[in-house]
Coordinates of C-alpha atoms in Angstrom, one line a residue:
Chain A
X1 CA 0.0 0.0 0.0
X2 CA 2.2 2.9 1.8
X3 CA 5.6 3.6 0.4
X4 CA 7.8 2.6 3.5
X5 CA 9.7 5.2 3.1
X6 CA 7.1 8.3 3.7
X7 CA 8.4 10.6 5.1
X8 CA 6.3 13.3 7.7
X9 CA 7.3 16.7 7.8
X10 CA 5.6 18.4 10.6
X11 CA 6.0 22.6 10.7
X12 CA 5.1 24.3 14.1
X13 CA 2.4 27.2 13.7
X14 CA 4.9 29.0 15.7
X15 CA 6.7 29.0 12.7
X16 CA 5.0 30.0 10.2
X17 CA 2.7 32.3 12.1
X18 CA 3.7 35.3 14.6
X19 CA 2.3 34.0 17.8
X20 CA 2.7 37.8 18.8
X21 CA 0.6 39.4 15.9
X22 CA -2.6 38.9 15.2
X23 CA -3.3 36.6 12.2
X24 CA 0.0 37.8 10.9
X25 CA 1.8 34.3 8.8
X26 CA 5.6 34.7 8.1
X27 CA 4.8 34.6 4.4
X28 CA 8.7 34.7 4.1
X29 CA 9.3 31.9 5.8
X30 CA 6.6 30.0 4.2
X31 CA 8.2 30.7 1.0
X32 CA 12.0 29.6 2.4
X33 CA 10.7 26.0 3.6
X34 CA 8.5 25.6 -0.1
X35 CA 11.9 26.2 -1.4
X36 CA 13.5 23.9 0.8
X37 CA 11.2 21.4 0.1
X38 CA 11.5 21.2 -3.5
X39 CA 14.7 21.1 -3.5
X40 CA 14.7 18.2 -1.0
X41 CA 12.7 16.6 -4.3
X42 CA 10.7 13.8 -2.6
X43 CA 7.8 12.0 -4.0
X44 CA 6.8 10.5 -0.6
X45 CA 6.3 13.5 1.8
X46 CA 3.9 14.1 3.8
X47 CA 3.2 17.5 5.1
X48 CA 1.5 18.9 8.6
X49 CA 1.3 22.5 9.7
X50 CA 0.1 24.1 13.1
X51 CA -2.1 26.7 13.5
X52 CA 0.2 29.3 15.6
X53 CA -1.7 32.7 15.5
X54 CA -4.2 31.7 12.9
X55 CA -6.2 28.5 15.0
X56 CA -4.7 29.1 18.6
X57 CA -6.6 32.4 19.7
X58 CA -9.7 32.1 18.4
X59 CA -10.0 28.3 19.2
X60 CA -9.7 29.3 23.1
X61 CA -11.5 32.2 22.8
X62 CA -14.6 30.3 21.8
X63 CA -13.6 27.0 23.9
X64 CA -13.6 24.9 20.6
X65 CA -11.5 22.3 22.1
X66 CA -13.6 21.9 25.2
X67 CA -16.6 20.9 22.9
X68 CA -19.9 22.3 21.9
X69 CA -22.1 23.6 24.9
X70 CA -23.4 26.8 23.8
X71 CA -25.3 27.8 20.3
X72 CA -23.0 30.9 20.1
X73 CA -19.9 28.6 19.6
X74 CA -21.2 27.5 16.4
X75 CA -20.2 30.5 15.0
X76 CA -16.9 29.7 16.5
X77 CA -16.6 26.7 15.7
X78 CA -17.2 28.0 11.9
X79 CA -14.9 31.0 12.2
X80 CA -11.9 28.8 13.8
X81 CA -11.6 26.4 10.5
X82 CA -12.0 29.1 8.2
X83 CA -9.1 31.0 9.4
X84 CA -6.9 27.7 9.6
X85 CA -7.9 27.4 5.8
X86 CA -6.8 30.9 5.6
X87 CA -3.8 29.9 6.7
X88 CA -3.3 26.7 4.8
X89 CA -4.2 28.6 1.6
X90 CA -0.9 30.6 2.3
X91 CA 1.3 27.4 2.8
X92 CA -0.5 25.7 -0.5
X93 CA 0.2 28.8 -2.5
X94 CA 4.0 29.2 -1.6
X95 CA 4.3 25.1 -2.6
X96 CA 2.2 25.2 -5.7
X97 CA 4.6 28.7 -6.6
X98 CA 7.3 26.6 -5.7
X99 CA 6.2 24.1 -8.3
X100 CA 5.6 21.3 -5.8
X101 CA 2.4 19.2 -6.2
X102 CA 0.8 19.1 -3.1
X103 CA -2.8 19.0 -1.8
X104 CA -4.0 20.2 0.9
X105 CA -6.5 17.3 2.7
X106 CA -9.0 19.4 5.0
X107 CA -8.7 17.7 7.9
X108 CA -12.7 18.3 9.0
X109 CA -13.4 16.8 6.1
X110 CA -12.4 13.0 6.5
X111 CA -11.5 13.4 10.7
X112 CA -13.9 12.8 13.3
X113 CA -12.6 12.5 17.0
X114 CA -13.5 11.5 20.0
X115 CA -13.4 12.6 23.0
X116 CA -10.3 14.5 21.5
X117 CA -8.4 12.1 20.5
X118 CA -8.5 10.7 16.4
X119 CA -11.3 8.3 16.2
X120 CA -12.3 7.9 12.5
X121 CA -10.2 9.3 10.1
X122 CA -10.9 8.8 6.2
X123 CA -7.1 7.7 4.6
X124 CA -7.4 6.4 1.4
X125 CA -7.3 9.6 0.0
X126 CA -3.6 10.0 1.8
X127 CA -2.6 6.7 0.5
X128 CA -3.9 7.7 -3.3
X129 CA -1.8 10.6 -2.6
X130 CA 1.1 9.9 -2.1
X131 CA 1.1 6.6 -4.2
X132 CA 0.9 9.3 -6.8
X133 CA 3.5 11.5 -5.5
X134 CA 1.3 14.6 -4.5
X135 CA 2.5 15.5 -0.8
X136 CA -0.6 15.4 1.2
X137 CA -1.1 18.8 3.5
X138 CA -3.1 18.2 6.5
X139 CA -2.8 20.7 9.2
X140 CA -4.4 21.3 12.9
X141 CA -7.9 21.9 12.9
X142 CA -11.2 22.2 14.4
X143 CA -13.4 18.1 14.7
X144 CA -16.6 17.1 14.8
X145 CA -16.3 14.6 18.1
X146 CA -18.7 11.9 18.6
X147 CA -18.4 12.8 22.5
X148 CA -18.0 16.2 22.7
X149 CA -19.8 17.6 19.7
X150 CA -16.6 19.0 18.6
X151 CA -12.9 19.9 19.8
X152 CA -9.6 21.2 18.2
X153 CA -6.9 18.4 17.1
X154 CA -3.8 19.5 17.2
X155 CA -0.7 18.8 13.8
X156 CA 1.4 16.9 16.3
X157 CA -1.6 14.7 17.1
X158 CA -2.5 14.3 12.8
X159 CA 1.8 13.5 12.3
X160 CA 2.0 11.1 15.0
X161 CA -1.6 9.3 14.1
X162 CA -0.3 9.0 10.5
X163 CA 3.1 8.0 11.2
X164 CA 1.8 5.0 13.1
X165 CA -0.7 4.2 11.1
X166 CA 1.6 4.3 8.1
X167 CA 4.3 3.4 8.9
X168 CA 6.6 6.2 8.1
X169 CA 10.3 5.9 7.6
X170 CA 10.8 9.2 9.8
X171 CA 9.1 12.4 11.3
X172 CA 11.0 15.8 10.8
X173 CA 9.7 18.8 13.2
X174 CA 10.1 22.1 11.8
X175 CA 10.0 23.8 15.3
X176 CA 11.3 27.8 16.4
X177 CA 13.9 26.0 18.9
X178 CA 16.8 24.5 17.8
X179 CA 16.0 21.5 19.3
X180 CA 15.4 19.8 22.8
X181 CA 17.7 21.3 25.5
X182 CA 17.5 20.2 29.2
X183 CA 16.2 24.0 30.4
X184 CA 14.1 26.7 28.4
X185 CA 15.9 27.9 25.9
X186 CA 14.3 31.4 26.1
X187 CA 14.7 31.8 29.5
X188 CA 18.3 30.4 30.3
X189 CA 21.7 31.5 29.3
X190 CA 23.5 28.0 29.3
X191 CA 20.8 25.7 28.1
X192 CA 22.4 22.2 26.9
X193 CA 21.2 20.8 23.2
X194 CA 20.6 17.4 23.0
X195 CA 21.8 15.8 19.8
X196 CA 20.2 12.2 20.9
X197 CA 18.1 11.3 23.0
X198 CA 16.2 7.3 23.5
X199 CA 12.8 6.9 24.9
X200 CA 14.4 5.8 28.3
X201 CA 16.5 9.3 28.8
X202 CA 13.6 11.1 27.3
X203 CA 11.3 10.2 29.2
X204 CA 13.3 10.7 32.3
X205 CA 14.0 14.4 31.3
X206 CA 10.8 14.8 30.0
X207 CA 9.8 16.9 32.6
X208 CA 12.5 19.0 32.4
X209 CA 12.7 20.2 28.7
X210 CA 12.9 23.3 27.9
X211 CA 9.1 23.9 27.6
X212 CA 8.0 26.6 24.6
X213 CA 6.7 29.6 26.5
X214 CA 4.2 30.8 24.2
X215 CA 0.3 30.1 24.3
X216 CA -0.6 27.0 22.9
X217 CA -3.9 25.3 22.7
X218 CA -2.6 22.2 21.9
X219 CA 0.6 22.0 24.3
X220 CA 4.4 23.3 23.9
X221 CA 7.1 21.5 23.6
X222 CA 6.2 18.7 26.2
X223 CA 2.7 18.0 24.1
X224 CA 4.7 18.0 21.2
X225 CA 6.9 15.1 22.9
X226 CA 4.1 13.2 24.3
X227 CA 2.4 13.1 21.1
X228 CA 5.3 11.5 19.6
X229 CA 5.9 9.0 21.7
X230 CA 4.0 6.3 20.6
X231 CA 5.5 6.9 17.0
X232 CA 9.1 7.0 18.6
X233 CA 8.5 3.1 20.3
X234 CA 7.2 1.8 17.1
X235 CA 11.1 2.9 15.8
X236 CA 10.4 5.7 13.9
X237 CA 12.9 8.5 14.6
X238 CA 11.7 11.6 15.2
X239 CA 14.2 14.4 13.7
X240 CA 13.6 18.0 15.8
X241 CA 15.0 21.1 13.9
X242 CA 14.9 24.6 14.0
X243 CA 12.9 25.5 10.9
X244 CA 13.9 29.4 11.3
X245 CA 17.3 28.5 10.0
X246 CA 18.2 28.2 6.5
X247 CA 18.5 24.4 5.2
X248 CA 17.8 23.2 8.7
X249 CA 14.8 21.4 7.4
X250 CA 16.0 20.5 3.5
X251 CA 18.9 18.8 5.5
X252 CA 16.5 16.5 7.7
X253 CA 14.3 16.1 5.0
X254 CA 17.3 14.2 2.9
X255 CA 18.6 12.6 5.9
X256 CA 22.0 14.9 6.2
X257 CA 23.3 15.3 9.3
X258 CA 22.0 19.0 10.9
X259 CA 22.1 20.7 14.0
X260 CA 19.1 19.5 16.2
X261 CA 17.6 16.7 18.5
X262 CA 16.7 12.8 17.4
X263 CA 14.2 11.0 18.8
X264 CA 14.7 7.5 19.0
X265 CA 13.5 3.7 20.4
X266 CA 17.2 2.8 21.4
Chain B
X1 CA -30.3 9.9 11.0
X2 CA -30.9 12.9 8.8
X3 CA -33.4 15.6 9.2
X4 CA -36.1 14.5 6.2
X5 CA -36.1 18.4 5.5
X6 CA -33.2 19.4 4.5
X7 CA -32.4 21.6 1.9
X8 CA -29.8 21.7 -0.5
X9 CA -29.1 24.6 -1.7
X10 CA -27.1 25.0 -5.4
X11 CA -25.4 28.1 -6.5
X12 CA -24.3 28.7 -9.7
X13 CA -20.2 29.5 -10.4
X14 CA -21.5 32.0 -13.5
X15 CA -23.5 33.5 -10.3
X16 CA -21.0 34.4 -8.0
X17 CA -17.9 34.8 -10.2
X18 CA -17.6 36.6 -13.7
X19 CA -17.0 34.1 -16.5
X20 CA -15.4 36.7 -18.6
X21 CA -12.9 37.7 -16.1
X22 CA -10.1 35.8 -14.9
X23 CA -10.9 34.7 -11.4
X24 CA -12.8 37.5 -10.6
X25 CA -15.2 36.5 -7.7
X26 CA -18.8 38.7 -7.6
X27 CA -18.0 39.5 -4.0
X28 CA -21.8 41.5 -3.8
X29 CA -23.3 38.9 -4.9
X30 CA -22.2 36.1 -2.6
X31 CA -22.4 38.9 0.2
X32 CA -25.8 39.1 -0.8
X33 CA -26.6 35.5 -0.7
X34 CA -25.4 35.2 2.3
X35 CA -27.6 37.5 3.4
X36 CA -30.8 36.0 2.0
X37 CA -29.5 32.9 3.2
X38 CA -29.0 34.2 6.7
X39 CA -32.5 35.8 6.4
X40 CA -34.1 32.2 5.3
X41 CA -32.3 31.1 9.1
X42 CA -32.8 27.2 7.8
X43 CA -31.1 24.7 10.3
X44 CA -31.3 22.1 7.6
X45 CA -29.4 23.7 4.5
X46 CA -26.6 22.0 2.7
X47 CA -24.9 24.3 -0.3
X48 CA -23.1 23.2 -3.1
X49 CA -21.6 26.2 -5.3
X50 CA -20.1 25.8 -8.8
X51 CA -16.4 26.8 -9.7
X52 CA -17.5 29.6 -12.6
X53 CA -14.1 31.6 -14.0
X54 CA -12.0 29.7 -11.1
X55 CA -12.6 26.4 -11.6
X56 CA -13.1 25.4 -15.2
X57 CA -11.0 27.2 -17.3
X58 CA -7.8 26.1 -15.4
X59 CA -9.6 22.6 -15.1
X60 CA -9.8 22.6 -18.8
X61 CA -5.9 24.5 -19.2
X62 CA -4.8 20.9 -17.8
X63 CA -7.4 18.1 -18.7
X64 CA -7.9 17.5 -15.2
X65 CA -11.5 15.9 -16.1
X66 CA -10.1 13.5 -18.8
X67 CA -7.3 12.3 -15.8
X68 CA -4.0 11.8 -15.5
X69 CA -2.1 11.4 -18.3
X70 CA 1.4 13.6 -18.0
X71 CA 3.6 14.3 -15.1
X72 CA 3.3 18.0 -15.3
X73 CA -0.6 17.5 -14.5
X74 CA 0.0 16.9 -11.1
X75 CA 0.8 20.0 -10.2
X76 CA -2.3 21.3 -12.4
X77 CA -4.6 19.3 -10.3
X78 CA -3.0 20.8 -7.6
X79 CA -3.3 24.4 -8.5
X80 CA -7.3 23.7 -9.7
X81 CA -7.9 22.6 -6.4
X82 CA -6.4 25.3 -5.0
X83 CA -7.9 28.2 -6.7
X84 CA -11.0 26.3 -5.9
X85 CA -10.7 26.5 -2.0
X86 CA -10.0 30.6 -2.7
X87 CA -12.9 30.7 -4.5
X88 CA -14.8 28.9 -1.3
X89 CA -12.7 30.8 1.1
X90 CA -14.7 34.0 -0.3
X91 CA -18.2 32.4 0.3
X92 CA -17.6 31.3 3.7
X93 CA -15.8 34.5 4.4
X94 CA -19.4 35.8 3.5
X95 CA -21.2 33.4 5.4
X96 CA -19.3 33.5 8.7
X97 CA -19.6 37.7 8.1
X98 CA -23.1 37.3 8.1
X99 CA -23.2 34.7 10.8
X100 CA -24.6 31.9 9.3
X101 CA -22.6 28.9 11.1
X102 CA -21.8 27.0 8.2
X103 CA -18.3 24.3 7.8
X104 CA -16.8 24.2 4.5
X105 CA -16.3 20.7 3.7
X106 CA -13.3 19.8 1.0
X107 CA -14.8 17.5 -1.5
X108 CA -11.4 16.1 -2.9
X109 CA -10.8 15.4 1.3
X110 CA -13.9 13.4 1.2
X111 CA -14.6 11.8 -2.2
X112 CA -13.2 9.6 -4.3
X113 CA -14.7 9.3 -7.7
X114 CA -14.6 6.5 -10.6
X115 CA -14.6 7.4 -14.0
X116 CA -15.7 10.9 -13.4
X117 CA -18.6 9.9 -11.5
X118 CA -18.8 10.1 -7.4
X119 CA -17.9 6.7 -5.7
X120 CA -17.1 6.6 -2.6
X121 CA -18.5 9.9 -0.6
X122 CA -17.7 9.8 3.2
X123 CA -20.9 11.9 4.5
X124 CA -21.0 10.8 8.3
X125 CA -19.6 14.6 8.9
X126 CA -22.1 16.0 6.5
X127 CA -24.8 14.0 8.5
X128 CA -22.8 15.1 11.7
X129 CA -23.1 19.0 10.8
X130 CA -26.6 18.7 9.6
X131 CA -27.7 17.1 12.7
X132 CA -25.9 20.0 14.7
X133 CA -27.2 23.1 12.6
X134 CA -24.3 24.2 11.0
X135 CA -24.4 24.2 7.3
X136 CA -21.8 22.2 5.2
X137 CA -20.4 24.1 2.2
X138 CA -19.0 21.6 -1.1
X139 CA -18.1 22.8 -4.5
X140 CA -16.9 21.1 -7.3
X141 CA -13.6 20.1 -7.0
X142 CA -10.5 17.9 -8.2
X143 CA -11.2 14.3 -6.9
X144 CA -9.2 11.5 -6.6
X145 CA -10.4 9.2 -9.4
X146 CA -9.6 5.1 -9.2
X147 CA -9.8 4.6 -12.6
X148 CA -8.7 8.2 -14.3
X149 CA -6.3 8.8 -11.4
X150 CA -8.3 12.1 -10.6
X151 CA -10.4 13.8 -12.5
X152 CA -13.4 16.8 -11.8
X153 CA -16.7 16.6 -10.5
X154 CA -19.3 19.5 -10.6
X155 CA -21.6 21.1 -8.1
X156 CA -24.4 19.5 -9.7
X157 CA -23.1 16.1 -9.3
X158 CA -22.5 16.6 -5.9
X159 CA -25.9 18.2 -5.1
X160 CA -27.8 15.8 -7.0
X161 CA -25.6 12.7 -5.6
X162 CA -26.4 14.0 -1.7
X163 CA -30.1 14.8 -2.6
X164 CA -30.2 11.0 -3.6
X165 CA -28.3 9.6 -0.4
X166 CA -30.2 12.1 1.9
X167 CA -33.9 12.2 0.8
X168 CA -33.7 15.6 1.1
X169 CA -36.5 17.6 0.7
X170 CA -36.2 20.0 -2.1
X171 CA -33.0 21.7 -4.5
X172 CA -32.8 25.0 -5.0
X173 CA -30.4 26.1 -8.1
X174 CA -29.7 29.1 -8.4
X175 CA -28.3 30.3 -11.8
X176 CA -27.7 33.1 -13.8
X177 CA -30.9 33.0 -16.0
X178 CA -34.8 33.2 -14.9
X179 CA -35.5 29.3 -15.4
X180 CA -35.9 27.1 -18.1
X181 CA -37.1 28.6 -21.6
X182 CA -37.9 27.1 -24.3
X183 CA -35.2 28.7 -26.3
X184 CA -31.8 30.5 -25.1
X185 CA -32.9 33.4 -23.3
X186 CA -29.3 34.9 -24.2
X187 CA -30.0 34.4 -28.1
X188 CA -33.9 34.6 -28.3
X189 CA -36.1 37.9 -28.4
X190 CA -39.5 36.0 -26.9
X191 CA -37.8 32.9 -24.9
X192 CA -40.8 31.1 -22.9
X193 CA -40.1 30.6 -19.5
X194 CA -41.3 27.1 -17.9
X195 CA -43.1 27.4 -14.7
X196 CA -43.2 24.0 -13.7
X197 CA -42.0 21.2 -15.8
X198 CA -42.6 17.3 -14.9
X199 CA -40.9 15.0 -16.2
X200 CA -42.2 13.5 -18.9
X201 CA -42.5 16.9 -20.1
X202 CA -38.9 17.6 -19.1
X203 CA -37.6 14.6 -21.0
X204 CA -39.6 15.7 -24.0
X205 CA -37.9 19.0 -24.3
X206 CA -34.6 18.7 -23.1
X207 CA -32.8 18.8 -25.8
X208 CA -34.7 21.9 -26.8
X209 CA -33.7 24.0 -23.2
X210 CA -32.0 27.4 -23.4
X211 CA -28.3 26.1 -23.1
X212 CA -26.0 28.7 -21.3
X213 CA -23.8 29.9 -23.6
X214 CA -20.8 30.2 -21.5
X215 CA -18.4 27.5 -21.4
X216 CA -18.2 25.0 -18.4
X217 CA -16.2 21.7 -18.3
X218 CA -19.3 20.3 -16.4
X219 CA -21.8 21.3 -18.5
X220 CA -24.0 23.8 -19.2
X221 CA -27.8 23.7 -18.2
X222 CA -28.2 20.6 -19.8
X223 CA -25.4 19.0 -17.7
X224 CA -27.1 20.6 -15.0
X225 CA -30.7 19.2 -15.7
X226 CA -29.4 15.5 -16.7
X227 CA -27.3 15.6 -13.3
X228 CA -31.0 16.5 -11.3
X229 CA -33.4 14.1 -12.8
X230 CA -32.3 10.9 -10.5
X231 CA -33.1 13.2 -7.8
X232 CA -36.4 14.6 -9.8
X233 CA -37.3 10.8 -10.3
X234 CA -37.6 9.9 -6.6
X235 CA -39.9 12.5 -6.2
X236 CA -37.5 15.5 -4.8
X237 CA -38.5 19.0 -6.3
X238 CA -36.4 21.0 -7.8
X239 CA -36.8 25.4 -8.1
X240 CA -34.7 27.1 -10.7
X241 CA -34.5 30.3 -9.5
X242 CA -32.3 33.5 -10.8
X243 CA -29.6 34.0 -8.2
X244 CA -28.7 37.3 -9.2
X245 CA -32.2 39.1 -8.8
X246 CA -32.5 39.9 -5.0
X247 CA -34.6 37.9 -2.9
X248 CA -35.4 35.0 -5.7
X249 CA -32.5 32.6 -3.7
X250 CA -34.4 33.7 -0.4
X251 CA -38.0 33.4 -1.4
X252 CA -37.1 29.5 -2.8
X253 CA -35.7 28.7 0.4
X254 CA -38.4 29.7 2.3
X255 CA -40.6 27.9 0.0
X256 CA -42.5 30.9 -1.2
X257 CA -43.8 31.6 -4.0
X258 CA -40.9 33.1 -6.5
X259 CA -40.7 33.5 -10.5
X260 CA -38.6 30.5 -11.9
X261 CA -39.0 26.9 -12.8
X262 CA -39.8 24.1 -10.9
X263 CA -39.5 20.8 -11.9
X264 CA -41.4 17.7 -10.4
X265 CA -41.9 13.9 -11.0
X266 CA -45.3 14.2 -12.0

């Protein structure tokens, strides 16, 4: 069915977005990782952005992820995918520029959840995909849930579903950090990158990473690593790079050795 | 499971985007529709709106309809879809604006098609949305084809494929012309304009209907009227309305009584 070898490229909304602004993307950026990614020239990539300014603020404004209890949330509810399509139509538009064929798969469209959590999720058309060698773009996004009506899933939770589901060779994550370092990067003056880390020290120092310190829905860095860890036991390597730097991302992509953390079973 | 009176509602892309233009969206008129279809304030609509200047002429530019034949078509699907979900970005920019909760749902994220035709269509989230009041928005799209490798469906197909599934009540189209004449309304002095056709009588003059003039890879309102008479034949009625004269859209909704063409079983 699935190549083996797909690869998952996950790009943090902090990235792409300024968490600061309000609805501002960095279109720049954007543009830099299209670049990088055609020039990393697979046929077997698969694509998932956060939300960052876009799906974050309006999401907890309106309590999307909490669930439907109130007919005024509707209208939230509404609001909060539109603006994520906003923001996907940026990132398709910089990769279609950039001459790579790529469709963006609307999560809402073929995900339902439950409780919060991934509970039916329509793949064929991923697997059509990417037999064809269009990257599939799926990004975080508000969910119909069987339990709670409906609730925001986040792009770490889509990457690591997928990756186990598929299979995936490897998981690269785009993130604004140049990796995991054992304190806060932001707020320390010596923090300590790690270059490797197995599931055993990992989870160990889990509490202790250096935890992103702006507002997230979905969870900084330490949701980010939780949501991985299933992928990680099944032995998939899970490649953390800083996505603001140049070629950080084209190099992970190929598999070159970069600057960054890895992820792995052993 | 569904609500036996929903709605679905069918706008024309020559209504809400300028066929001469290139992609030129008729922003006051979908502002306006919204508007009408705010005032309607239906908690069983389902819309459907065409592509118009966005979708078909770069559709045609790279035979995405006849499939994949070429490499280089990949990243022509790609783009069609894309200009698509701009084009649908405007209306639900419209619809959120005038606070109708409505979820756009991707059709290529949902369908997968076989020779041109609609195969497999996963509508638990339609029936999910419907069942909560909040309206889901499809458009004719690039779809994953298993036999053509993708290929485009229309509006019509889609509306007439969901009316069949759902038992819904009634269609609503509305287009860019008064109703069905007996002659083309765009070429003819004294074109007759059908107030209710059934469909013997509908079968008899088919081939006889005021064809729209502009061009569509889908079809004009022949395609349209062959796509609608599976749904006609199990007894749903369908209003042909003029979209672009104020509060036609509105009063067919409503189910009042509104200068157009309806067309019936018997």
């Amino acid at each position: 069915m699935m190549n083996q070898k797909t690869i998952i490229l996950k790009i943090g909304g902090s990235v792409i977005t300024d968490k600061n602004g309000e609805l501002e993307a960095k279109t720049e950026i954007i543009n830099r990782l299209a670049e990088e990614i055609k020039k990393a020239n697979l046929d077997n990539l698969l694509i998932v952005h956060g939300g960052g300014s876009f799906g974050h603020p309006m999401a907890k404004k309106y309590a999307i992820k909490e669930g439907l209890k109130q007919e005024e949330q509707k209208i939230g509810f509404a609001e909060t995918h539109h603006i994520m399509t906003v923001l996907n139509g940026l990132v398709m538009d910089a990769l279609i520029w950039h001459n790579v064929p790529a469709l963006s798969v609307t999560p809402s469209s073929c995900i339902i959840a439950k409780n919060g959590r991934i509970h039916l999720f329509e793949e064929n058309i991923l697997r059509k995909l990417l037999k064809m060698g269009i990257a599939p773009v799926l990004y975080g996004d508000t969910i119909l849930d069987d339990q709670l009506g409906f609730t925001v899933i986040s792009g770490d939770q889509i990457a690591s579903h997928l990756a186990n589901k598929f299979g995936v060779s490897r998981i690269v994550m785009g993130v604004d950090v140049d990796g995991l370092f054992d304190s806060d990067p932001k707020d320390t003056k010596n923090p300590k990158l790690y270059d490797q880390l197995n599931l055993e020290e990992l989870e160990s120092i889990k509490n202790n990473i250096g935890t992103s310190t702006s507002s997230d829905v979905t969870g900084g860095m330490i949701g980010k690593v939780n949501e991985l860890i299933s992928a990680i036991e099944q032995g998939i390597p899970v490649s953390i790079v800083n996505a603001n730097k140049r070629n950080r991302v084209y190099k992970a992509l190929i598999g070159a050795k970069v600057e960054g953390t890895i992820l792995k079973k052993e």
